[in-house]
Amino acid sequence: MADKEDGGGSDTGVKLETRPKTKKPPLYKVLILNDDYTPMEFVVHVLERFFGMSHAQAFELMLTVHKKGLAVVGVFSFEIAETKVAQVMDFAQRHQHPLQCTMEKE
């Protein structure tokens, strides 16, 4: 009797073994790129508006973009990263700034 119960237990074990095989969807880094024309204040505004940063956080990250040429502004699922990039690019174009925002797999 005990053997049959153990057999049932190993069946459960087989089912549990298949669970870890499901991979989490890959994450994507959203990057802001530096240019010589977009005002620093506009970049700060974009970071506050689309990435929910405080003014201080946005200002620090804008300085990183300015000094290093680019910075990661967030890590998201593909759909969210794609939406954020589109929102930033559209917003920059509407305000006639050449600000570039891209995404890459983490």
Short mmCIF file of N, CA and C in Angstrom, two decimals:
data_model
loop_
_atom_site.label_atom_id
_atom_site.label_comp_id
_atom_site.label_asym_id
_atom_site.label_seq_id
_atom_site.Cartn_x
_atom_site.Cartn_y
_atom_site.Cartn_z
N MET A 1 0.82 -1.19 0.00
CA MET A 1 0.00 0.00 0.00
C MET A 1 0.87 1.26 0.00
N ALA A 2 1.88 1.27 0.81
CA ALA A 2 2.75 2.43 0.89
C ALA A 2 3.43 2.70 -0.44
N ASP A 3 3.80 1.63 -1.19
CA ASP A 3 4.44 1.80 -2.48
C ASP A 3 3.53 2.53 -3.46
N LYS A 4 2.26 2.21 -3.45
CA LYS A 4 1.32 2.86 -4.36
C LYS A 4 1.19 4.35 -4.02
N GLU A 5 1.16 4.64 -2.73
CA GLU A 5 1.08 6.04 -2.35
C GLU A 5 2.34 6.79 -2.77
N ASP A 6 3.49 6.18 -2.59
CA ASP A 6 4.74 6.81 -3.02
C ASP A 6 4.73 7.04 -4.53
N GLY A 7 4.18 6.06 -5.26
CA GLY A 7 4.08 6.21 -6.71
C GLY A 7 3.25 7.43 -7.05
N GLY A 8 2.15 7.63 -6.30
CA GLY A 8 1.32 8.81 -6.53
C GLY A 8 2.09 10.08 -6.22
N GLY A 9 2.92 10.00 -5.18
CA GLY A 9 3.72 11.16 -4.81
C GLY A 9 4.72 11.51 -5.90
N SER A 10 5.32 10.49 -6.54
CA SER A 10 6.29 10.79 -7.59
C SER A 10 5.59 11.34 -8.83
N ASP A 11 4.35 10.95 -9.04
CA ASP A 11 3.58 11.55 -10.14
C ASP A 11 3.47 13.06 -9.91
N THR A 12 3.17 13.43 -8.68
CA THR A 12 3.08 14.85 -8.34
C THR A 12 4.43 15.51 -8.58
N GLY A 13 5.51 14.80 -8.22
CA GLY A 13 6.86 15.32 -8.43
C GLY A 13 7.13 15.59 -9.90
N VAL A 14 6.64 14.73 -10.77
CA VAL A 14 6.84 14.92 -12.21
C VAL A 14 6.13 16.19 -12.66
N LYS A 15 4.94 16.38 -12.15
CA LYS A 15 4.19 17.58 -12.52
C LYS A 15 4.93 18.84 -12.04
N LEU A 16 5.47 18.80 -10.85
CA LEU A 16 6.20 19.95 -10.32
C LEU A 16 7.47 20.22 -11.12
N GLU A 17 8.10 19.16 -11.62
CA GLU A 17 9.33 19.33 -12.39
C GLU A 17 9.09 20.12 -13.67
N THR A 18 7.91 20.04 -14.25
CA THR A 18 7.64 20.75 -15.50
C THR A 18 7.45 22.25 -15.25
N ARG A 19 7.08 22.64 -14.05
CA ARG A 19 6.82 24.05 -13.78
C ARG A 19 8.04 24.96 -13.99
N PRO A 20 9.21 24.63 -13.46
CA PRO A 20 10.35 25.54 -13.63
C PRO A 20 10.77 25.72 -15.10
N LYS A 21 10.35 24.84 -15.98
CA LYS A 21 10.73 24.95 -17.38
C LYS A 21 10.11 26.17 -18.05
N THR A 22 9.00 26.67 -17.52
CA THR A 22 8.40 27.87 -18.11
C THR A 22 9.29 29.05 -17.75
N LYS A 23 9.81 29.69 -18.78
CA LYS A 23 10.73 30.80 -18.58
C LYS A 23 9.95 32.09 -18.42
N LYS A 24 10.50 32.98 -17.62
CA LYS A 24 9.92 34.31 -17.52
C LYS A 24 10.20 35.02 -18.83
N PRO A 25 9.28 35.88 -19.26
CA PRO A 25 9.56 36.62 -20.50
C PRO A 25 10.79 37.50 -20.31
N PRO A 26 11.57 37.68 -21.38
CA PRO A 26 12.77 38.51 -21.25
C PRO A 26 12.42 39.96 -20.94
N LEU A 27 13.31 40.63 -20.26
CA LEU A 27 13.11 42.03 -19.93
C LEU A 27 13.94 42.89 -20.87
N TYR A 28 13.51 44.12 -21.03
CA TYR A 28 14.16 45.05 -21.96
C TYR A 28 14.51 46.34 -21.24
N LYS A 29 15.73 46.81 -21.50
CA LYS A 29 16.19 48.08 -20.94
C LYS A 29 15.74 49.20 -21.88
N VAL A 30 15.21 50.25 -21.30
CA VAL A 30 14.87 51.45 -22.07
C VAL A 30 15.98 52.46 -21.81
N LEU A 31 16.56 52.98 -22.91
CA LEU A 31 17.69 53.89 -22.81
C LEU A 31 17.36 55.25 -23.41
N ILE A 32 17.86 56.28 -22.78
CA ILE A 32 17.77 57.64 -23.33
C ILE A 32 19.19 57.98 -23.83
N LEU A 33 19.26 58.53 -25.04
CA LEU A 33 20.55 58.86 -25.64
C LEU A 33 20.77 60.37 -25.62
N ASN A 34 22.00 60.77 -25.43
CA ASN A 34 22.35 62.19 -25.40
C ASN A 34 22.39 62.77 -26.81
N ASP A 35 22.05 64.03 -26.93
CA ASP A 35 22.26 64.77 -28.18
C ASP A 35 22.64 66.20 -27.79
N ASP A 36 23.06 66.97 -28.76
CA ASP A 36 23.53 68.33 -28.47
C ASP A 36 22.44 69.39 -28.55
N TYR A 37 21.20 68.98 -28.77
CA TYR A 37 20.14 69.96 -29.03
C TYR A 37 18.99 69.93 -28.03
N THR A 38 18.64 68.77 -27.53
CA THR A 38 17.50 68.67 -26.61
C THR A 38 17.86 69.34 -25.28
N PRO A 39 17.03 70.28 -24.83
CA PRO A 39 17.32 70.96 -23.55
C PRO A 39 17.28 69.97 -22.38
N MET A 40 18.17 70.19 -21.43
CA MET A 40 18.23 69.33 -20.24
C MET A 40 16.88 69.30 -19.50
N GLU A 41 16.22 70.45 -19.45
CA GLU A 41 14.94 70.53 -18.74
C GLU A 41 13.89 69.63 -19.40
N PHE A 42 13.96 69.52 -20.73
CA PHE A 42 13.00 68.67 -21.45
C PHE A 42 13.24 67.20 -21.09
N VAL A 43 14.50 66.80 -21.01
CA VAL A 43 14.83 65.42 -20.64
C VAL A 43 14.33 65.12 -19.23
N VAL A 44 14.54 66.05 -18.31
CA VAL A 44 14.06 65.89 -16.94
C VAL A 44 12.54 65.71 -16.95
N HIS A 45 11.85 66.54 -17.72
CA HIS A 45 10.39 66.45 -17.81
C HIS A 45 9.94 65.08 -18.35
N VAL A 46 10.62 64.59 -19.38
CA VAL A 46 10.30 63.28 -19.97
C VAL A 46 10.47 62.17 -18.92
N LEU A 47 11.56 62.23 -18.16
CA LEU A 47 11.81 61.20 -17.15
C LEU A 47 10.77 61.23 -16.04
N GLU A 48 10.34 62.41 -15.67
CA GLU A 48 9.29 62.54 -14.64
C GLU A 48 7.95 62.03 -15.19
N ARG A 49 7.61 62.46 -16.39
CA ARG A 49 6.30 62.16 -16.97
C ARG A 49 6.12 60.69 -17.36
N PHE A 50 7.11 60.11 -18.02
CA PHE A 50 6.94 58.77 -18.57
C PHE A 50 7.55 57.66 -17.73
N PHE A 51 8.42 58.03 -16.78
CA PHE A 51 9.06 57.00 -15.97
C PHE A 51 8.82 57.19 -14.48
N GLY A 52 7.95 58.14 -14.13
CA GLY A 52 7.52 58.32 -12.75
C GLY A 52 8.61 58.70 -11.77
N MET A 53 9.65 59.37 -12.26
CA MET A 53 10.75 59.76 -11.37
C MET A 53 10.44 61.07 -10.67
N SER A 54 11.04 61.20 -9.50
CA SER A 54 10.97 62.50 -8.81
C SER A 54 11.86 63.47 -9.60
N HIS A 55 11.73 64.74 -9.29
CA HIS A 55 12.54 65.75 -9.98
C HIS A 55 14.03 65.48 -9.74
N ALA A 56 14.38 65.14 -8.49
CA ALA A 56 15.78 64.89 -8.15
C ALA A 56 16.33 63.67 -8.90
N GLN A 57 15.54 62.59 -8.95
CA GLN A 57 15.96 61.38 -9.68
C GLN A 57 16.14 61.68 -11.16
N ALA A 58 15.17 62.39 -11.72
CA ALA A 58 15.20 62.72 -13.14
C ALA A 58 16.41 63.60 -13.46
N PHE A 59 16.70 64.55 -12.59
CA PHE A 59 17.83 65.45 -12.81
C PHE A 59 19.15 64.67 -12.78
N GLU A 60 19.30 63.77 -11.82
CA GLU A 60 20.52 62.95 -11.71
C GLU A 60 20.70 62.09 -12.96
N LEU A 61 19.62 61.47 -13.41
CA LEU A 61 19.71 60.60 -14.59
C LEU A 61 20.00 61.41 -15.85
N MET A 62 19.41 62.59 -15.95
CA MET A 62 19.68 63.47 -17.09
C MET A 62 21.17 63.81 -17.13
N LEU A 63 21.77 64.06 -15.97
CA LEU A 63 23.21 64.36 -15.92
C LEU A 63 24.03 63.15 -16.37
N THR A 64 23.59 61.95 -16.00
CA THR A 64 24.27 60.73 -16.45
C THR A 64 24.21 60.62 -17.97
N VAL A 65 23.04 60.88 -18.54
CA VAL A 65 22.88 60.85 -20.00
C VAL A 65 23.82 61.88 -20.63
N HIS A 66 23.84 63.06 -20.05
CA HIS A 66 24.66 64.15 -20.58
C HIS A 66 26.16 63.80 -20.54
N LYS A 67 26.61 63.22 -19.43
CA LYS A 67 28.03 62.92 -19.25
C LYS A 67 28.48 61.65 -19.98
N LYS A 68 27.64 60.60 -19.93
CA LYS A 68 28.05 59.30 -20.47
C LYS A 68 27.52 59.01 -21.87
N GLY A 69 26.58 59.85 -22.34
CA GLY A 69 26.04 59.65 -23.68
C GLY A 69 24.75 58.86 -23.73
N LEU A 70 24.48 58.10 -22.67
CA LEU A 70 23.21 57.36 -22.58
C LEU A 70 23.04 56.85 -21.15
N ALA A 71 21.82 56.46 -20.83
CA ALA A 71 21.55 55.87 -19.52
C ALA A 71 20.31 54.99 -19.62
N VAL A 72 20.30 53.94 -18.81
CA VAL A 72 19.13 53.08 -18.70
C VAL A 72 18.14 53.80 -17.79
N VAL A 73 16.92 53.98 -18.29
CA VAL A 73 15.92 54.68 -17.49
C VAL A 73 14.89 53.74 -16.88
N GLY A 74 14.94 52.47 -17.28
CA GLY A 74 14.04 51.49 -16.70
C GLY A 74 14.18 50.15 -17.40
N VAL A 75 13.68 49.11 -16.74
CA VAL A 75 13.69 47.76 -17.29
C VAL A 75 12.25 47.24 -17.22
N PHE A 76 11.74 46.79 -18.37
CA PHE A 76 10.33 46.44 -18.48
C PHE A 76 10.14 45.20 -19.35
N SER A 77 8.91 44.69 -19.35
CA SER A 77 8.56 43.64 -20.31
C SER A 77 8.60 44.27 -21.71
N PHE A 78 8.63 43.44 -22.74
CA PHE A 78 8.75 43.95 -24.11
C PHE A 78 7.68 44.98 -24.43
N GLU A 79 6.42 44.65 -24.13
CA GLU A 79 5.30 45.53 -24.50
C GLU A 79 5.39 46.88 -23.81
N ILE A 80 5.73 46.87 -22.53
CA ILE A 80 5.81 48.13 -21.79
C ILE A 80 7.00 48.95 -22.29
N ALA A 81 8.14 48.30 -22.51
CA ALA A 81 9.33 49.01 -23.02
C ALA A 81 9.02 49.63 -24.38
N GLU A 82 8.38 48.86 -25.24
CA GLU A 82 8.04 49.35 -26.58
C GLU A 82 7.11 50.57 -26.49
N THR A 83 6.15 50.51 -25.59
CA THR A 83 5.21 51.62 -25.41
C THR A 83 5.92 52.87 -24.88
N LYS A 84 6.80 52.68 -23.90
CA LYS A 84 7.54 53.82 -23.33
C LYS A 84 8.40 54.49 -24.41
N VAL A 85 9.11 53.68 -25.21
CA VAL A 85 9.95 54.23 -26.28
C VAL A 85 9.08 55.03 -27.25
N ALA A 86 7.94 54.47 -27.65
CA ALA A 86 7.05 55.16 -28.59
C ALA A 86 6.53 56.46 -27.99
N GLN A 87 6.14 56.45 -26.71
CA GLN A 87 5.63 57.65 -26.05
C GLN A 87 6.69 58.75 -26.02
N VAL A 88 7.91 58.38 -25.64
CA VAL A 88 8.99 59.38 -25.54
C VAL A 88 9.32 59.94 -26.91
N MET A 89 9.43 59.06 -27.91
CA MET A 89 9.77 59.52 -29.26
C MET A 89 8.69 60.43 -29.82
N ASP A 90 7.45 60.07 -29.61
CA ASP A 90 6.33 60.89 -30.09
C ASP A 90 6.32 62.25 -29.38
N PHE A 91 6.49 62.22 -28.07
CA PHE A 91 6.50 63.46 -27.29
C PHE A 91 7.65 64.38 -27.73
N ALA A 92 8.83 63.80 -27.95
CA ALA A 92 9.98 64.59 -28.40
C ALA A 92 9.73 65.20 -29.78
N GLN A 93 9.17 64.40 -30.68
CA GLN A 93 8.88 64.92 -32.04
C GLN A 93 7.86 66.04 -31.99
N ARG A 94 6.82 65.86 -31.18
CA ARG A 94 5.80 66.90 -31.08
C ARG A 94 6.36 68.21 -30.54
N HIS A 95 7.42 68.11 -29.74
CA HIS A 95 8.06 69.31 -29.20
C HIS A 95 9.31 69.70 -30.00
N GLN A 96 9.47 69.06 -31.15
CA GLN A 96 10.56 69.36 -32.10
C GLN A 96 11.95 69.23 -31.48
N HIS A 97 12.12 68.15 -30.68
CA HIS A 97 13.43 67.83 -30.12
C HIS A 97 13.91 66.51 -30.71
N PRO A 98 15.21 66.39 -30.97
CA PRO A 98 15.73 65.15 -31.56
C PRO A 98 16.04 64.05 -30.54
N LEU A 99 15.49 64.15 -29.33
CA LEU A 99 15.76 63.17 -28.28
C LEU A 99 15.50 61.76 -28.78
N GLN A 100 16.43 60.86 -28.52
CA GLN A 100 16.30 59.46 -28.93
C GLN A 100 16.12 58.57 -27.71
N CYS A 101 15.20 57.62 -27.84
CA CYS A 101 14.92 56.64 -26.80
C CYS A 101 14.89 55.28 -27.49
N THR A 102 15.62 54.32 -26.96
CA THR A 102 15.67 52.99 -27.57
C THR A 102 15.49 51.92 -26.49
N MET A 103 15.39 50.68 -26.96
CA MET A 103 15.29 49.57 -26.02
C MET A 103 16.19 48.45 -26.50
N GLU A 104 16.69 47.67 -25.55
CA GLU A 104 17.50 46.50 -25.90
C GLU A 104 17.26 45.42 -24.86
N LYS A 105 17.40 44.18 -25.29
CA LYS A 105 17.19 43.05 -24.40
C LYS A 105 18.19 43.10 -23.25
N GLU A 106 17.69 42.84 -22.05
CA GLU A 106 18.56 42.89 -20.88
C GLU A 106 19.54 41.73 -20.87
#
